[in-house]
Coordinates of C-alpha atoms and ligand atoms in Angstrom, one line a residue:
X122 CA 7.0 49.0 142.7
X123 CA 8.7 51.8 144.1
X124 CA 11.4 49.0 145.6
X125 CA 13.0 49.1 141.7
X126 CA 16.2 50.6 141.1
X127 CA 17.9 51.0 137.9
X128 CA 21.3 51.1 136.4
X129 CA 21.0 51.2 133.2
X130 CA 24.8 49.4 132.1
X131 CA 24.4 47.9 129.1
X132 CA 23.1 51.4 127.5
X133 CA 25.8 53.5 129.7
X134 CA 28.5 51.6 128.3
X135 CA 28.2 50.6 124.7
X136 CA 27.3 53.3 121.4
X137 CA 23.5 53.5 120.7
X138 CA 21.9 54.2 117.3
X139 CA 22.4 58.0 117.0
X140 CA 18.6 57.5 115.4
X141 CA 15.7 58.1 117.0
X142 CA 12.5 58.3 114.9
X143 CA 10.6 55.5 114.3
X144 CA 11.4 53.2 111.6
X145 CA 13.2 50.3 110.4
X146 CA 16.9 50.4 109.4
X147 CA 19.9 49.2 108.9
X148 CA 22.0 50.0 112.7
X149 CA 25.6 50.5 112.2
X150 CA 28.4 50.4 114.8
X151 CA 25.7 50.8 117.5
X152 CA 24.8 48.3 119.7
X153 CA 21.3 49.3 120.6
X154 CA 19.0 51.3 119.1
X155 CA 16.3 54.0 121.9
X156 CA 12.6 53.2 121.5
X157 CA 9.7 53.4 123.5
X158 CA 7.0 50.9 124.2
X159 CA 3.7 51.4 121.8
X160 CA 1.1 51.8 124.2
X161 CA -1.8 49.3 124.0
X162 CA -5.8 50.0 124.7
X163 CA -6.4 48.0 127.8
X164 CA -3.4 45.9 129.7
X165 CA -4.8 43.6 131.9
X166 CA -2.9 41.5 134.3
X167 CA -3.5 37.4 133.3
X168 CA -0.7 35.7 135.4
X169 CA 2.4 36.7 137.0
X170 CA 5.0 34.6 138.4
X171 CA 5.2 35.4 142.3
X172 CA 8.9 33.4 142.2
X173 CA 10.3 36.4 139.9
X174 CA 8.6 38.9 141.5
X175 CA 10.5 38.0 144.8
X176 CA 13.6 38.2 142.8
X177 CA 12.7 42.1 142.0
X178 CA 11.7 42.7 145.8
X179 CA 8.1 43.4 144.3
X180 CA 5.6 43.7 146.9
X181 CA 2.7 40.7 147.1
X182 CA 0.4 43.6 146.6
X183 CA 2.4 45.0 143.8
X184 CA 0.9 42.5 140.5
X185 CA -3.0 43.4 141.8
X186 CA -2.1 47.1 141.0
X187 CA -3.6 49.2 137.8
X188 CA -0.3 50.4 137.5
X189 CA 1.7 47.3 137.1
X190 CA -0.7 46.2 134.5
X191 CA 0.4 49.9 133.1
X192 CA 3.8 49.1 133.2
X193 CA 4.5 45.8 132.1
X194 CA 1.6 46.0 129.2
X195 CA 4.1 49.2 127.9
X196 CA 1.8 52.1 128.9
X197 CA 3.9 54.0 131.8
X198 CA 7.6 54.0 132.6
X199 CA 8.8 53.5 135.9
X200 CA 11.5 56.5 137.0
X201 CA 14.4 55.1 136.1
X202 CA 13.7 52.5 133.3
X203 CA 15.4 53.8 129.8
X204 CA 13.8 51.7 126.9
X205 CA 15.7 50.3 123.9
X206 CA 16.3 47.5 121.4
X207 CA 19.4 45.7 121.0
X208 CA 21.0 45.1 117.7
X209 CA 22.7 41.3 116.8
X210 CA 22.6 39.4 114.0
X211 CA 22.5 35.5 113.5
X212 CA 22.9 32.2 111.8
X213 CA 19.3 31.0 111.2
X214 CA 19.2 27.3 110.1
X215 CA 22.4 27.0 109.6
X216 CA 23.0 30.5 106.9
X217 CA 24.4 33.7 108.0
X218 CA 21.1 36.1 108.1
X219 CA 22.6 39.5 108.8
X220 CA 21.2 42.1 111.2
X221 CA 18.4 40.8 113.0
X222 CA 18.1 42.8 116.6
X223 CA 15.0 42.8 118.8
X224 CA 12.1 43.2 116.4
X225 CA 9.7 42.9 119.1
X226 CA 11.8 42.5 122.8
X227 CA 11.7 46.1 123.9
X228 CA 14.2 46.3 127.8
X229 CA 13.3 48.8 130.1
X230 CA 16.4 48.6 132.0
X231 CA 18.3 46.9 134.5
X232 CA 17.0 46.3 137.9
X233 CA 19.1 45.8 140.9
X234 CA 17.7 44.0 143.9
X235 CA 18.2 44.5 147.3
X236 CA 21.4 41.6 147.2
X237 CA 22.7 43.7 144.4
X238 CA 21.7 41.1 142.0
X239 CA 20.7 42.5 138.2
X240 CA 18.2 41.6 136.5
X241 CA 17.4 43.2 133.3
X242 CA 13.4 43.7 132.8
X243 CA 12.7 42.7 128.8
X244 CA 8.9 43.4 127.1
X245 CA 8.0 41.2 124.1
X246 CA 5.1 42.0 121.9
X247 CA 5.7 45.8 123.2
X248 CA 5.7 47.0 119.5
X249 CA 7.9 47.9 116.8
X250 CA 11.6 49.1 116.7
X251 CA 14.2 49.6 114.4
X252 CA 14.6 45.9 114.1
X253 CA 11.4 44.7 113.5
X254 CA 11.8 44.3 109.6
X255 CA 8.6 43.5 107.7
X256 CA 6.9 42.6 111.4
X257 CA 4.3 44.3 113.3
X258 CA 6.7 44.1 117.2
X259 CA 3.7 42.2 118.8
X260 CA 3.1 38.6 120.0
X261 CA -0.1 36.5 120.4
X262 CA -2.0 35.6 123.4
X263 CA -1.5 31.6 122.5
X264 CA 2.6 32.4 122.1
X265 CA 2.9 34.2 125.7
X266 CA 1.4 32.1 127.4
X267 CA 3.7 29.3 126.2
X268 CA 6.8 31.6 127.0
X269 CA 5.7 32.7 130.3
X270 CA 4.7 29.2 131.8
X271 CA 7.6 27.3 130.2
X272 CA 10.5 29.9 131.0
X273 CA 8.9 29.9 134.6
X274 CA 9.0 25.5 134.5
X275 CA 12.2 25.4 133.1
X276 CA 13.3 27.2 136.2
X277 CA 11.6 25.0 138.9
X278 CA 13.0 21.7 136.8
X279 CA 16.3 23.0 137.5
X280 CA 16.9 24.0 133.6
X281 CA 18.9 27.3 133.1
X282 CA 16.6 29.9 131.5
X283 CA 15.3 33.4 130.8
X284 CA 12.1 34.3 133.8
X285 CA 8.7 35.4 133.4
X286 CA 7.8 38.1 135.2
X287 CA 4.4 38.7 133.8
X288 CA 1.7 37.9 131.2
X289 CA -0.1 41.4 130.0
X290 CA -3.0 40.6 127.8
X291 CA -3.0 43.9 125.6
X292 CA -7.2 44.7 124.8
X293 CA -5.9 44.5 120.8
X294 CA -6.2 41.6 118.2
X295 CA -2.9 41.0 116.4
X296 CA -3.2 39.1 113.2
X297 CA -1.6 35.9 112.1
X298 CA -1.7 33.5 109.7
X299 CA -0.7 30.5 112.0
X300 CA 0.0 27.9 109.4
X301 CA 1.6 30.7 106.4
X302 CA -1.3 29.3 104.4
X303 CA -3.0 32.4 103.9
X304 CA -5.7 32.0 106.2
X305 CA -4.4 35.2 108.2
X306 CA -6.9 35.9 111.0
X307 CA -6.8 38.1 113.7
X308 CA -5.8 36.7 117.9
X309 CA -5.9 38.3 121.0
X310 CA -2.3 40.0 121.9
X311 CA -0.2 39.9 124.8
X312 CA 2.9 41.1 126.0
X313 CA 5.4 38.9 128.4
X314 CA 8.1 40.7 130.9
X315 CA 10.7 38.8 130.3
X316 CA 14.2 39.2 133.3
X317 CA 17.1 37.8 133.2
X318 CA 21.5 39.1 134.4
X319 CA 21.7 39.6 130.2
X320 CA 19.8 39.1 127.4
X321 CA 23.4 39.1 125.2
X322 CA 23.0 36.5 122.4
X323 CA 25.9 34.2 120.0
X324 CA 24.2 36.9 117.2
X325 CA 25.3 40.1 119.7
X326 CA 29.0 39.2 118.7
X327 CA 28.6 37.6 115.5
X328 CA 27.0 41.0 114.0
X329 CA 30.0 43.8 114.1
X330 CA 32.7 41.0 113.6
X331 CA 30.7 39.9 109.9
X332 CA 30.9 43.9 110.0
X333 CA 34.0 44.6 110.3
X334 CA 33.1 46.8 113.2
X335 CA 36.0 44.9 115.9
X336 CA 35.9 47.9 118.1
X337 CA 32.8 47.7 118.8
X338 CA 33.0 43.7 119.1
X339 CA 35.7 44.0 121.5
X340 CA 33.9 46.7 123.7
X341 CA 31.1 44.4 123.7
X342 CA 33.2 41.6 124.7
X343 CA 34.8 43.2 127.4
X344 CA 31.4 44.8 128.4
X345 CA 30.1 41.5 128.9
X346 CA 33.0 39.7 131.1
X347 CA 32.5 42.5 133.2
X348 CA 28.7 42.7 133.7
X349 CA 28.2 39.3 133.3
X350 CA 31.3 37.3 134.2
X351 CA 32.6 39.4 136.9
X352 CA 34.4 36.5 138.6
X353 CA 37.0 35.8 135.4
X354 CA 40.2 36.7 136.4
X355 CA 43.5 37.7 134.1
X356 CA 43.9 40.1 131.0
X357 CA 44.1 40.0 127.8
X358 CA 44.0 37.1 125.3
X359 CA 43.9 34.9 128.2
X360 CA 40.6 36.6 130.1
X361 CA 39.3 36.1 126.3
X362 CA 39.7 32.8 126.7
X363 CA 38.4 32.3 129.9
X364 CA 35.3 33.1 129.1
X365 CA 34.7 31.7 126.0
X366 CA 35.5 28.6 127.6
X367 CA 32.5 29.5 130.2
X368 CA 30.3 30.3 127.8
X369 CA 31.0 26.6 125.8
X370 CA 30.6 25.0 129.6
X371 CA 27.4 26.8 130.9
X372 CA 25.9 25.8 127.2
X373 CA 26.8 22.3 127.7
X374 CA 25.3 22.2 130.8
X375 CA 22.0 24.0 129.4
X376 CA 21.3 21.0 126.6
X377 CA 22.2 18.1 129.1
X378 CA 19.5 19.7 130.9
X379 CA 17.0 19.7 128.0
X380 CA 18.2 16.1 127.1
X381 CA 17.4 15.2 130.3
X382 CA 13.7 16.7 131.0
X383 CA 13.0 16.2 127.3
X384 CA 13.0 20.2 125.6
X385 CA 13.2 20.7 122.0
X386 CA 13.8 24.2 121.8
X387 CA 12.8 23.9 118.3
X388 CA 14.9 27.5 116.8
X389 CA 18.2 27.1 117.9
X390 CA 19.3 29.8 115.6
X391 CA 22.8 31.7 117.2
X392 CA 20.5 34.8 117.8
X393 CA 18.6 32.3 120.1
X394 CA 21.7 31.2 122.2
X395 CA 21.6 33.2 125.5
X396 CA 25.5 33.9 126.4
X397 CA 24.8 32.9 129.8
X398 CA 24.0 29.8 128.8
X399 CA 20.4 29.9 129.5
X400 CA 17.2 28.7 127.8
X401 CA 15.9 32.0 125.3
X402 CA 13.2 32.6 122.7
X403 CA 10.5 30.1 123.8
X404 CA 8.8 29.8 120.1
X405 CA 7.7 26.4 118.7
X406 CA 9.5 24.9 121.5
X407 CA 8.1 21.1 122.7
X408 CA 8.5 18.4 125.2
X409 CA 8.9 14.3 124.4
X410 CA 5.7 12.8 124.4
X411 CA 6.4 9.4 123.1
X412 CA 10.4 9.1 122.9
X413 CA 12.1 10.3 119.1
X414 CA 15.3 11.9 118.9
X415 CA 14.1 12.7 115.5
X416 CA 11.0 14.8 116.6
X417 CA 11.0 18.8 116.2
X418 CA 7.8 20.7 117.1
X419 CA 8.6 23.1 114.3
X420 CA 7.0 23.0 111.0
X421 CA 9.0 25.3 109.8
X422 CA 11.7 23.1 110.3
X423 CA 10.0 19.6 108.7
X424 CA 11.8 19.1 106.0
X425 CA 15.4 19.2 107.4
X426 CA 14.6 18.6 111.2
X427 CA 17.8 20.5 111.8
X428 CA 16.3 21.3 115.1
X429 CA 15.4 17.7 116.4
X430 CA 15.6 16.8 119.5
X431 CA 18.7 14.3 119.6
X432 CA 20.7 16.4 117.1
X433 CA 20.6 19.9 120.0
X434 CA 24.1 18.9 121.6
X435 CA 25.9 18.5 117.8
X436 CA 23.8 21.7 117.3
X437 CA 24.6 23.9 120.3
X438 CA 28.4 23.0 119.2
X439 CA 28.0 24.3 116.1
X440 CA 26.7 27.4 116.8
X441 CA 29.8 27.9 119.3
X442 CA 31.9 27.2 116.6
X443 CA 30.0 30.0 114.8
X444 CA 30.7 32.3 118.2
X445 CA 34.5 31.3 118.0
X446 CA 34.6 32.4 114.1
X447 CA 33.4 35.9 115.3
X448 CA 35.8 36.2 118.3
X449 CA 38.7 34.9 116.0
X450 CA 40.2 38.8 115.7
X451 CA 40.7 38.7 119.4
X452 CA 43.2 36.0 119.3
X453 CA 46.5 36.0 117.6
X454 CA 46.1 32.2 117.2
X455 CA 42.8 29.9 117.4
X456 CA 44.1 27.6 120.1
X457 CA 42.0 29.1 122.8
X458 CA 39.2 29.2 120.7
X459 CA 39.7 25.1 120.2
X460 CA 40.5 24.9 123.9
X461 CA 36.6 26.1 124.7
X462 CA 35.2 24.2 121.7
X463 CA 37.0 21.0 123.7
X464 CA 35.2 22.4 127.1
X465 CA 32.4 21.7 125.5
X466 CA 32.2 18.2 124.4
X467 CA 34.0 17.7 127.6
X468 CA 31.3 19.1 129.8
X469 CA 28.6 17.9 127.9
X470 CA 30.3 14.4 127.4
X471 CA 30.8 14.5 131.6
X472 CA 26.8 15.6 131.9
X473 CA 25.7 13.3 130.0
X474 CA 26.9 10.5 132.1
X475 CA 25.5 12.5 135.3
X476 CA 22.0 12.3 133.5
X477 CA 22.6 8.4 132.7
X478 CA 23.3 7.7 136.5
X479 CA 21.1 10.0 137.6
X480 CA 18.1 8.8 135.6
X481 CA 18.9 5.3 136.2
X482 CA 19.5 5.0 139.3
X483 CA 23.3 4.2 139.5
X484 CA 26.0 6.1 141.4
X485 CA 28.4 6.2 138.9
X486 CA 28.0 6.1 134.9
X487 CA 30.5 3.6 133.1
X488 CA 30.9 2.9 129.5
X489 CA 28.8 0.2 129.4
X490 CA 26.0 1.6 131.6
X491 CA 26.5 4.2 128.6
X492 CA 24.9 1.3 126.1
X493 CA 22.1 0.4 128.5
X494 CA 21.1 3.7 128.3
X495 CA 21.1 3.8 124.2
X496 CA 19.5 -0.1 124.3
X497 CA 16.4 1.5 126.6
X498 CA 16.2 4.6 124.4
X499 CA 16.4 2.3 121.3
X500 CA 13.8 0.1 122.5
X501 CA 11.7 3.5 124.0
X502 CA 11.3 4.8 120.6
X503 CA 10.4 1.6 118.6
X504 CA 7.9 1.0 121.2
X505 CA 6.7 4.7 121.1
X506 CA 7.1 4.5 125.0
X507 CA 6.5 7.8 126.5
X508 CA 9.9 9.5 127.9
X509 CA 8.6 11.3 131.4
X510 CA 6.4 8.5 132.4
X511 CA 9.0 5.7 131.5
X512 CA 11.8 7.1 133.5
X513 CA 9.4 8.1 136.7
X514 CA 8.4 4.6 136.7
X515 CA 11.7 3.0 136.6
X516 CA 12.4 4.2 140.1
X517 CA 9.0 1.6 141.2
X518 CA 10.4 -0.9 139.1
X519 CA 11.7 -3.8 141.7
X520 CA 15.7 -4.4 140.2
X521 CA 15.5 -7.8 141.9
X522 CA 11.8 -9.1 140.5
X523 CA 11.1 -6.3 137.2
X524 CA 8.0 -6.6 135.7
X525 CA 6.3 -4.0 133.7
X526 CA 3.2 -3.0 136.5
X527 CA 4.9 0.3 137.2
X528 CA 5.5 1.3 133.5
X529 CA 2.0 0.5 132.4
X530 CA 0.8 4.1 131.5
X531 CA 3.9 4.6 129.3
X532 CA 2.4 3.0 126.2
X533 CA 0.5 4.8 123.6
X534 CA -0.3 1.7 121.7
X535 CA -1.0 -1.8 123.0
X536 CA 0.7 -3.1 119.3
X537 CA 3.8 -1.4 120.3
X538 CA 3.7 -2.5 123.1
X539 CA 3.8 -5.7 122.4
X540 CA 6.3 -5.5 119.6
X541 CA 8.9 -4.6 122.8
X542 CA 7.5 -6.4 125.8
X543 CA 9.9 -9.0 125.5
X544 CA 12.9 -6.8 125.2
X545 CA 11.9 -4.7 127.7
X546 CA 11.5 -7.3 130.1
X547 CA 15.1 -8.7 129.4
X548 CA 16.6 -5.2 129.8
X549 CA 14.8 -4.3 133.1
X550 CA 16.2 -7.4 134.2
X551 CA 19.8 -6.0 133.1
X552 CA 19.8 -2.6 134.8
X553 CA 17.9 -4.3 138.2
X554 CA 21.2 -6.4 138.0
X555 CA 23.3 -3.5 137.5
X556 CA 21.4 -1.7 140.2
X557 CA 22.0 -4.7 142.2
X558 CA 25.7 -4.5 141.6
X559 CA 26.2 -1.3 143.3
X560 CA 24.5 -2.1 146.7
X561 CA 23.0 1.2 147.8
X562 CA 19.9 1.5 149.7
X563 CA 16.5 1.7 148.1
X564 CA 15.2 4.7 149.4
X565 CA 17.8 6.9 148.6
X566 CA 18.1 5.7 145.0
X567 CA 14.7 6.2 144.6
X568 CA 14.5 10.0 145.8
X569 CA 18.1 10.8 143.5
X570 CA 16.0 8.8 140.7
X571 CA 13.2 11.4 141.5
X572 CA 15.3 14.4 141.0
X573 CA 16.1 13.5 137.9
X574 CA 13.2 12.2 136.0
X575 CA 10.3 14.8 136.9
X576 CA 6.8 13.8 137.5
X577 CA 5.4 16.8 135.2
X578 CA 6.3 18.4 132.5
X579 CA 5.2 21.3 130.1
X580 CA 3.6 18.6 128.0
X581 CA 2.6 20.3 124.4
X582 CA -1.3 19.5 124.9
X583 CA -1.0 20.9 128.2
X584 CA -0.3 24.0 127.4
X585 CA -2.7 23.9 124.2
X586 CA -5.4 23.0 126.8
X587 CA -5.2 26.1 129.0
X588 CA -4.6 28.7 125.3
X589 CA -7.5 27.0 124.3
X590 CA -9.6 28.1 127.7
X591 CA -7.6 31.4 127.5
X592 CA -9.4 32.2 124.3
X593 CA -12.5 31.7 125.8
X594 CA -12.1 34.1 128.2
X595 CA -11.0 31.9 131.1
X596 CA -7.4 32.8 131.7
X597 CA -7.7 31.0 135.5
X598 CA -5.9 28.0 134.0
X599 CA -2.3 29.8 133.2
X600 CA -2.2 29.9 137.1
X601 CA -3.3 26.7 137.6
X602 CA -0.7 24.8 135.1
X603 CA 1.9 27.6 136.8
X604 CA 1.2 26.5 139.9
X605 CA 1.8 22.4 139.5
X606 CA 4.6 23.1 137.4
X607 CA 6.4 24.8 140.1
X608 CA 6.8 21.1 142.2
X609 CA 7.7 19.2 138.8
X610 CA 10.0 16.2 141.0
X611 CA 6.9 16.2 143.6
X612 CA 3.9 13.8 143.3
X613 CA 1.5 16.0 144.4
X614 CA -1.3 13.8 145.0
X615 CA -4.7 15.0 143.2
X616 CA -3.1 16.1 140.4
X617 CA -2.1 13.0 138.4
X618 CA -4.0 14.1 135.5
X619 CA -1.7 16.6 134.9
X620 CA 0.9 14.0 135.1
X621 CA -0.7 11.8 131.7
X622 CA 0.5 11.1 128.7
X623 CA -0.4 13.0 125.9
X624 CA -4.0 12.0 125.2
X625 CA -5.0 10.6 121.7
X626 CA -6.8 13.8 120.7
X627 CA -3.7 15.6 120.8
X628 CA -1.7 12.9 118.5
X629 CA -1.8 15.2 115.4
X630 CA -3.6 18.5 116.5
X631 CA -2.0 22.1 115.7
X632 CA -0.2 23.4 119.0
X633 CA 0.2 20.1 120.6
X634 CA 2.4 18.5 118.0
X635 CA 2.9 21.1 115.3
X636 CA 4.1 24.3 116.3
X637 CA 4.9 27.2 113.3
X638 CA 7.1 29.8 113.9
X639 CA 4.1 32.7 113.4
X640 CA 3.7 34.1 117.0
Ligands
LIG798 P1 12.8 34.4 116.4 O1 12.8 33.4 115.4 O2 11.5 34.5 117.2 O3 14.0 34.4 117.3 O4 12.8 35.8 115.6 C1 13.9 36.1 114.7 C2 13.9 37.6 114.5 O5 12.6 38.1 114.0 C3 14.2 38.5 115.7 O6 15.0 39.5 115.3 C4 12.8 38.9 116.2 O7 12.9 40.0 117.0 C5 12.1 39.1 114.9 N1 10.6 38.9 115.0 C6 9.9 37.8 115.2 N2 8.6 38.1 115.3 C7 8.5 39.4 115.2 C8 7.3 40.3 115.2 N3 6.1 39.9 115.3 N4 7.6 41.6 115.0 C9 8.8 42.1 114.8 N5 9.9 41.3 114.8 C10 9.8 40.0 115.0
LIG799 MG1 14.8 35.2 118.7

């Protein structure tokens, strides 16, 4: 590890809590707060991405050594790594929740590779801070795990997200009441290194301006364009609105991309909206089994389903509109402000067709192609047709003789199924015409088709399958999941059963369908 260099910008450049003892508190006019790492009894390496370890230069032999285990557990400090806590606030479902800040994320710094690319290194489960509230700063073995192996197949499905460095089980039981029914027990710990350019969130802005504090919101604003945006060019009001108009764009691009693979991110609260744009705060996040733009993962989130998974565009607009309120003193007039908003719904609007051609097979998307993608999603969910499965098949589907051969294994029930056969039918018959239409050779609409409807996902019992193993003591299946997820548009022949569709056992289990917030 001695290839990692640091420079350390974020704490360089910006006020830090003049506090130092431990404690939670209220953080003023500061936008990060010093803290060390709580060191645990015994870190022991249980999976590490060798993708993000290439990004820090890390040598092959580097993950196998005590002292990574050391360091990314939150034992030892590399020379050169600063700890600390950063301090935003946040809209959580919709209400303004004040100071919120990383309660459990602890950064050690910010690496820079040998292509002069930065990528801050982020600890979560490393123990209390100033932020942590009522909280204990740790996170469960069964939570980590989801984090690290969906941040890492978000990445390889082309999905813009946080990385996963590491999963550090700690030796220590943290204790959890899973369900908030008060059946606390206590679960195995672990601790996730987390990299990404910038962990700045919506909440990172939204906190001094509800403040009053708009020094310190315009230091952080300009702060970020020039860490994180160094390309924007101009000054001023207008530089201002340059980027907010990047920031609407790359998060427009980010929820195509989860409408597309099928994501519910499940808490897409504004302190949970990277400002890059990528995917952040894998809690009771989920993938579309069966097709439901009304299904969250989320329990906490049952009654209103603000969270759902066709309402995440409308809701990722919202919580810009939420960013724009706090950058508001920066502009003498909100036109700018409106411009990005209109970036937005333009970008998503534009990606939204790309995913409709894309996933159907057509070279370009028109208005009505538009409405045969709503009629198949409409017929999808009445039929309780599984989403992945569906769209993979589609590509074996013959456009000039459909029949439903290829989509077989997309049904979860055969009275469903029959309830939409004869719809279905008639509609493959529409797109093969459509496809027809357009005149372009098999085999290469096949592959594009490929690319855009992946063979495997993160599917919810998936994951619940290898935590499940983990808690036995067998942590070799992290890897193994890891390692098909990393070809996710590949058929990788021997693994079809990681390919399946959710299997009735899973229907209505905890972790597979019903995720709480408690991590
Ligand atoms: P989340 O809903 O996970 O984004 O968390 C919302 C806020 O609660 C953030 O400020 C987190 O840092 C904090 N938080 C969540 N879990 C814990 C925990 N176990 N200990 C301390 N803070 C936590
Ligand atoms: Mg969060």
């Amino acid at each position: 590890m001695q290839s990692l260099t640091f420079d350390n910008r974020f704490i360089a450049s910006l006020p830090g809590d003049p506090a130092t003892a431990p404690g939670v508190r209220e953080v003023r006019a500061a936008a990060w707060s010093a803290v060390d790492p709580t060191p645990v009894a015994a870190p022991t390496l249980l999976a590490c991405s060798q993708e993000t370890a290439a990004l820090l230069d890390l040598d092959e032999a580097d993950p196998a050594s005590p002292e990574f285990a050391q360091v990314f557990g939150g034992n030892a400090l590399l020379v050169g790594m600063q700890p600390f806590a950063a301090n935003y606030g946040g809209h959580q479902f919709g209400h303004w929740a004040g100071q919120l800040g990383d309660g459990r994320a602890i950064s050690l710094g910010e690496a820079i590779n040998r292509s002069g690319q930065r990528w801050e290194l982020q600890l979560k489960g490393a123990g209390p801070t100033p932020y942590s509230r009522s909280a204990d700063g740790r996170a469960v073995l069964r939570s980590s795990i989801r984090e690290f192996l969906c941040s890492e197949a978000m990445h390889h499905l082309g999905v813009p997200t946080t990385r996963a460095l590491s999963l550090v089980g700690t030796g220590e039981s943290v204790v959890r009441d899973m369900f908030y029914d008060g059946r606390a027990k206590p679960e195995p710990g672990a601790i996730v290194c987390r990299v990404a350019p910038s962990f700045l969130r919506f909440g990172t802005y939204e906190l001094p301006a509800s403040r009053g504090e708009l020094g310190l919101l315009q230091q952080l604003v300009d702060f970020t364009i020039a860490r994180d945006f160094p390309w924007l060019e101009g000054a001023g009001e207008a530089l201002y609105a340059a980027w907010f108009a990047q920031v609407c764009e790359r998060t427009a691009v980010m929820v195509a991309h989860w409408m597309r693979v099928g994501f519910v991110h499940g808490v897409m609260n504004t302190d949970n909206m990277s400002i890059l744009g990528l995917t952040i705060d894998y809690g009771p996040y989920g993938w579309i089994d069966d097709y439901n733009p009304d299904w969250t993962p989320n329990t906490t989130d049952a009654q209103g389903r603000r969270y759902r998974f066709g309402w995440q565009p409308q809701i990722a607009y919202w919580n810009l509109t939420r960013l724009a309120g706090a950058l508001s003193s920066l502009f003498a007039v909100p036109a700018p402000l409106e411009d990005g908003l209109l970036r937005y719904r333009d970008t998503y609007a534009a990606c939204h067709r790309d995913n409709v051609a894309r996933k159907l097979g057509l070279a370009v998307c028109s208005d009505e192609d538009l409405l045969l993608m709503e009629d198949l999603q409409e017929l999808m969910q009445a039929g309780e047709v599984d989403m992945t499965l569906l769209f993979r098949g589609l590509a074996e589907v013959d456009p000039a003789k459909p029949d439903l051969a290829a989509l077989d294994d997309a049904f979860y029930l055969a009275g469903k199924r029959a309830l939409i056969e004869p719809a279905l039918l008639a509609w493959l018959q529409r797109h093969g015409q459509r496809v027809l239409s357009e005149a372009v050779e098999p085999s290469s609409r096949t592959a594009r088709m490929q690319l855009a409807n992946p063979r495997f996902v993160l599917r919810n019992y998936l994951a619940q399958q290898v935590i499940d193993r983990a808690g036995q003591g067998e942590t070799a299946g992290i890897a193994e999941l890891l390692e098909v997820m990393r070809r996710p548009y590949d058929e990788q022949p021997g693994r079809e059963s990681f390919a399946r569709r959710r299997p009735d056992w899973a229907r209505d289990r905890a972790g597979c369908s019903m995720l709480s917030c408690s991590s």
